[in-house]
JSON list of C-alpha atoms in Angstrom, two decimals:
[
{"chain": "A", "resi": 1, "resn": "UNK", "atom": "CA", "xyz": [24.27, -28.69, 11.42]},
{"chain": "A", "resi": 2, "resn": "UNK", "atom": "CA", "xyz": [22.14, -27.34, 13.55]},
{"chain": "A", "resi": 3, "resn": "UNK", "atom": "CA", "xyz": [22.22, -30.02, 16.21]},
{"chain": "A", "resi": 4, "resn": "UNK", "atom": "CA", "xyz": [26.30, -29.96, 16.43]},
{"chain": "A", "resi": 5, "resn": "UNK", "atom": "CA", "xyz": [25.61, -25.83, 16.81]},
{"chain": "A", "resi": 6, "resn": "UNK", "atom": "CA", "xyz": [23.65, -26.65, 19.42]},
{"chain": "A", "resi": 7, "resn": "UNK", "atom": "CA", "xyz": [25.72, -29.13, 21.66]},
{"chain": "A", "resi": 8, "resn": "UNK", "atom": "CA", "xyz": [28.46, -26.57, 21.69]},
{"chain": "A", "resi": 9, "resn": "UNK", "atom": "CA", "xyz": [26.67, -24.51, 23.76]},
{"chain": "A", "resi": 10, "resn": "UNK", "atom": "CA", "xyz": [25.40, -27.31, 26.18]},
{"chain": "A", "resi": 11, "resn": "UNK", "atom": "CA", "xyz": [28.59, -27.02, 29.08]},
{"chain": "A", "resi": 12, "resn": "UNK", "atom": "CA", "xyz": [27.30, -24.09, 30.84]},
{"chain": "A", "resi": 13, "resn": "UNK", "atom": "CA", "xyz": [23.67, -25.26, 30.96]},
{"chain": "A", "resi": 14, "resn": "UNK", "atom": "CA", "xyz": [24.34, -28.74, 32.13]},
{"chain": "A", "resi": 15, "resn": "UNK", "atom": "CA", "xyz": [26.70, -26.62, 34.90]},
{"chain": "A", "resi": 16, "resn": "UNK", "atom": "CA", "xyz": [24.03, -24.90, 35.79]},
{"chain": "A", "resi": 17, "resn": "UNK", "atom": "CA", "xyz": [21.24, -28.36, 36.21]},
{"chain": "A", "resi": 18, "resn": "UNK", "atom": "CA", "xyz": [19.67, -28.08, 32.92]},
{"chain": "A", "resi": 19, "resn": "UNK", "atom": "CA", "xyz": [18.54, -31.16, 31.97]},
{"chain": "A", "resi": 20, "resn": "UNK", "atom": "CA", "xyz": [19.19, -32.18, 28.51]},
{"chain": "A", "resi": 21, "resn": "UNK", "atom": "CA", "xyz": [17.95, -35.29, 27.12]},
{"chain": "A", "resi": 22, "resn": "UNK", "atom": "CA", "xyz": [18.23, -36.49, 23.27]},
{"chain": "A", "resi": 23, "resn": "UNK", "atom": "CA", "xyz": [15.39, -38.12, 21.65]},
{"chain": "A", "resi": 24, "resn": "UNK", "atom": "CA", "xyz": [16.31, -41.17, 20.14]},
{"chain": "A", "resi": 25, "resn": "UNK", "atom": "CA", "xyz": [16.96, -42.69, 17.43]},
{"chain": "A", "resi": 26, "resn": "UNK", "atom": "CA", "xyz": [16.74, -39.64, 15.73]},
{"chain": "A", "resi": 27, "resn": "UNK", "atom": "CA", "xyz": [16.17, -35.30, 16.04]},
{"chain": "A", "resi": 28, "resn": "UNK", "atom": "CA", "xyz": [13.06, -34.37, 17.07]},
{"chain": "A", "resi": 29, "resn": "UNK", "atom": "CA", "xyz": [11.98, -31.31, 16.01]},
{"chain": "A", "resi": 30, "resn": "UNK", "atom": "CA", "xyz": [8.83, -29.84, 17.31]},
{"chain": "A", "resi": 31, "resn": "UNK", "atom": "CA", "xyz": [8.76, -27.49, 19.41]},
{"chain": "A", "resi": 32, "resn": "UNK", "atom": "CA", "xyz": [5.63, -28.03, 22.10]},
{"chain": "A", "resi": 33, "resn": "UNK", "atom": "CA", "xyz": [5.57, -26.42, 26.05]},
{"chain": "A", "resi": 34, "resn": "UNK", "atom": "CA", "xyz": [3.12, -26.36, 28.39]},
{"chain": "A", "resi": 35, "resn": "UNK", "atom": "CA", "xyz": [2.58, -23.81, 31.70]},
{"chain": "A", "resi": 36, "resn": "UNK", "atom": "CA", "xyz": [1.14, -25.07, 34.68]},
{"chain": "A", "resi": 37, "resn": "UNK", "atom": "CA", "xyz": [-0.95, -27.80, 33.27]},
{"chain": "A", "resi": 38, "resn": "UNK", "atom": "CA", "xyz": [-2.68, -25.62, 31.35]},
{"chain": "A", "resi": 39, "resn": "UNK", "atom": "CA", "xyz": [-1.25, -23.55, 28.31]},
{"chain": "A", "resi": 40, "resn": "UNK", "atom": "CA", "xyz": [0.43, -25.08, 25.58]},
{"chain": "A", "resi": 41, "resn": "UNK", "atom": "CA", "xyz": [2.28, -23.52, 22.98]},
{"chain": "A", "resi": 42, "resn": "UNK", "atom": "CA", "xyz": [3.13, -25.41, 19.39]},
{"chain": "A", "resi": 43, "resn": "UNK", "atom": "CA", "xyz": [4.69, -23.92, 16.78]},
{"chain": "A", "resi": 44, "resn": "UNK", "atom": "CA", "xyz": [8.03, -23.26, 14.30]},
{"chain": "A", "resi": 45, "resn": "UNK", "atom": "CA", "xyz": [9.39, -20.55, 17.02]},
{"chain": "A", "resi": 46, "resn": "UNK", "atom": "CA", "xyz": [12.82, -21.52, 18.21]},
{"chain": "A", "resi": 47, "resn": "UNK", "atom": "CA", "xyz": [13.77, -19.53, 21.32]},
{"chain": "A", "resi": 48, "resn": "UNK", "atom": "CA", "xyz": [16.01, -17.29, 19.55]},
{"chain": "A", "resi": 49, "resn": "UNK", "atom": "CA", "xyz": [16.88, -13.51, 18.05]},
{"chain": "A", "resi": 50, "resn": "UNK", "atom": "CA", "xyz": [16.21, -14.69, 14.85]},
{"chain": "A", "resi": 51, "resn": "UNK", "atom": "CA", "xyz": [13.00, -17.01, 15.19]},
{"chain": "A", "resi": 52, "resn": "UNK", "atom": "CA", "xyz": [12.14, -13.77, 17.70]},
{"chain": "A", "resi": 53, "resn": "UNK", "atom": "CA", "xyz": [13.42, -10.46, 15.09]},
{"chain": "A", "resi": 54, "resn": "UNK", "atom": "CA", "xyz": [14.07, -12.00, 11.30]},
{"chain": "A", "resi": 55, "resn": "UNK", "atom": "CA", "xyz": [11.98, -15.07, 10.83]},
{"chain": "A", "resi": 56, "resn": "UNK", "atom": "CA", "xyz": [8.55, -15.46, 9.85]},
{"chain": "A", "resi": 57, "resn": "UNK", "atom": "CA", "xyz": [7.27, -17.90, 12.89]},
{"chain": "A", "resi": 58, "resn": "UNK", "atom": "CA", "xyz": [4.01, -19.07, 14.36]},
{"chain": "A", "resi": 59, "resn": "UNK", "atom": "CA", "xyz": [2.95, -20.61, 17.51]},
{"chain": "A", "resi": 60, "resn": "UNK", "atom": "CA", "xyz": [-0.51, -21.95, 18.33]},
{"chain": "A", "resi": 61, "resn": "UNK", "atom": "CA", "xyz": [-1.26, -21.05, 21.71]},
{"chain": "A", "resi": 62, "resn": "UNK", "atom": "CA", "xyz": [-3.89, -23.38, 23.92]},
{"chain": "A", "resi": 63, "resn": "UNK", "atom": "CA", "xyz": [-5.27, -22.58, 27.35]},
{"chain": "A", "resi": 64, "resn": "UNK", "atom": "CA", "xyz": [-6.77, -25.72, 28.30]},
{"chain": "A", "resi": 65, "resn": "UNK", "atom": "CA", "xyz": [-6.23, -28.25, 31.23]},
{"chain": "A", "resi": 66, "resn": "UNK", "atom": "CA", "xyz": [-7.06, -31.99, 29.29]},
{"chain": "A", "resi": 67, "resn": "UNK", "atom": "CA", "xyz": [-5.45, -30.55, 26.40]},
{"chain": "A", "resi": 68, "resn": "UNK", "atom": "CA", "xyz": [-1.99, -29.65, 28.61]},
{"chain": "A", "resi": 69, "resn": "UNK", "atom": "CA", "xyz": [-2.32, -33.22, 30.22]},
{"chain": "A", "resi": 70, "resn": "UNK", "atom": "CA", "xyz": [-2.52, -35.34, 27.08]},
{"chain": "A", "resi": 71, "resn": "UNK", "atom": "CA", "xyz": [0.68, -33.10, 25.85]},
{"chain": "A", "resi": 72, "resn": "UNK", "atom": "CA", "xyz": [2.09, -34.03, 29.14]},
{"chain": "A", "resi": 73, "resn": "UNK", "atom": "CA", "xyz": [1.68, -37.99, 28.55]},
{"chain": "A", "resi": 74, "resn": "UNK", "atom": "CA", "xyz": [3.22, -37.27, 25.04]},
{"chain": "A", "resi": 75, "resn": "UNK", "atom": "CA", "xyz": [5.76, -35.62, 26.32]},
{"chain": "A", "resi": 76, "resn": "UNK", "atom": "CA", "xyz": [6.39, -38.28, 29.17]},
{"chain": "A", "resi": 77, "resn": "UNK", "atom": "CA", "xyz": [6.59, -41.26, 26.77]},
{"chain": "A", "resi": 78, "resn": "UNK", "atom": "CA", "xyz": [8.80, -39.44, 24.45]},
{"chain": "A", "resi": 79, "resn": "UNK", "atom": "CA", "xyz": [11.03, -39.05, 27.33]},
{"chain": "A", "resi": 80, "resn": "UNK", "atom": "CA", "xyz": [11.53, -42.69, 27.80]},
{"chain": "A", "resi": 81, "resn": "UNK", "atom": "CA", "xyz": [12.70, -43.09, 24.22]},
{"chain": "A", "resi": 82, "resn": "UNK", "atom": "CA", "xyz": [15.23, -40.55, 25.06]},
{"chain": "A", "resi": 83, "resn": "UNK", "atom": "CA", "xyz": [19.11, -40.37, 26.24]},
{"chain": "A", "resi": 84, "resn": "UNK", "atom": "CA", "xyz": [19.83, -38.50, 29.20]},
{"chain": "A", "resi": 85, "resn": "UNK", "atom": "CA", "xyz": [22.65, -36.28, 28.43]},
{"chain": "A", "resi": 86, "resn": "UNK", "atom": "CA", "xyz": [25.32, -35.95, 31.42]},
{"chain": "A", "resi": 87, "resn": "UNK", "atom": "CA", "xyz": [27.56, -32.90, 32.36]},
{"chain": "A", "resi": 88, "resn": "UNK", "atom": "CA", "xyz": [30.59, -35.41, 32.42]},
{"chain": "A", "resi": 89, "resn": "UNK", "atom": "CA", "xyz": [29.10, -37.69, 29.02]},
{"chain": "A", "resi": 90, "resn": "UNK", "atom": "CA", "xyz": [29.33, -33.87, 27.35]},
{"chain": "A", "resi": 91, "resn": "UNK", "atom": "CA", "xyz": [32.76, -33.41, 28.76]},
{"chain": "A", "resi": 92, "resn": "UNK", "atom": "CA", "xyz": [33.93, -36.92, 27.26]},
{"chain": "A", "resi": 93, "resn": "UNK", "atom": "CA", "xyz": [32.92, -36.48, 24.27]},
{"chain": "A", "resi": 94, "resn": "UNK", "atom": "CA", "xyz": [34.80, -37.71, 21.39]},
{"chain": "A", "resi": 95, "resn": "UNK", "atom": "CA", "xyz": [37.33, -34.97, 19.89]},
{"chain": "A", "resi": 96, "resn": "UNK", "atom": "CA", "xyz": [35.55, -35.16, 16.63]},
{"chain": "A", "resi": 97, "resn": "UNK", "atom": "CA", "xyz": [32.08, -34.28, 17.82]},
{"chain": "A", "resi": 98, "resn": "UNK", "atom": "CA", "xyz": [33.89, -31.38, 19.65]},
{"chain": "A", "resi": 99, "resn": "UNK", "atom": "CA", "xyz": [35.72, -30.47, 16.49]},
{"chain": "A", "resi": 100, "resn": "UNK", "atom": "CA", "xyz": [31.81, -30.78, 14.18]},
{"chain": "A", "resi": 101, "resn": "UNK", "atom": "CA", "xyz": [30.24, -28.78, 16.69]},
{"chain": "A", "resi": 102, "resn": "UNK", "atom": "CA", "xyz": [33.40, -26.23, 17.11]},
{"chain": "A", "resi": 103, "resn": "UNK", "atom": "CA", "xyz": [32.63, -25.64, 13.26]},
{"chain": "A", "resi": 104, "resn": "UNK", "atom": "CA", "xyz": [28.92, -25.65, 13.61]},
{"chain": "A", "resi": 105, "resn": "UNK", "atom": "CA", "xyz": [29.29, -23.23, 16.06]},
{"chain": "A", "resi": 106, "resn": "UNK", "atom": "CA", "xyz": [30.55, -20.45, 14.20]},
{"chain": "A", "resi": 107, "resn": "UNK", "atom": "CA", "xyz": [27.76, -20.62, 11.61]},
{"chain": "A", "resi": 108, "resn": "UNK", "atom": "CA", "xyz": [25.30, -20.43, 14.82]},
{"chain": "A", "resi": 109, "resn": "UNK", "atom": "CA", "xyz": [23.97, -17.27, 14.13]},
{"chain": "A", "resi": 110, "resn": "UNK", "atom": "CA", "xyz": [22.88, -18.28, 10.93]},
{"chain": "A", "resi": 111, "resn": "UNK", "atom": "CA", "xyz": [20.73, -21.57, 11.84]}
]
């Protein structure tokens, strides 16, 4: 699955200090980001080569501080329903999960 393939690559990110939180109780597939409290980008684009070079993707970019503030509030509310993944928790995940992640990562170029 996409989620398993993604998890397989989290180690270096977590080790470098990235913060990863998983929305509970299920996957949250939206792509939204804010920049400097002014720009909001919402759309279907993943940040990978497949989306940038092959897939037909679209994002809407909104330059509006009030809209960015509302989206930031939504994000912070969603973060409260998320589970933080630490580097140690990622290392300690069950062998079954590690095996599934490895298998899924073999298909990551297609996901």
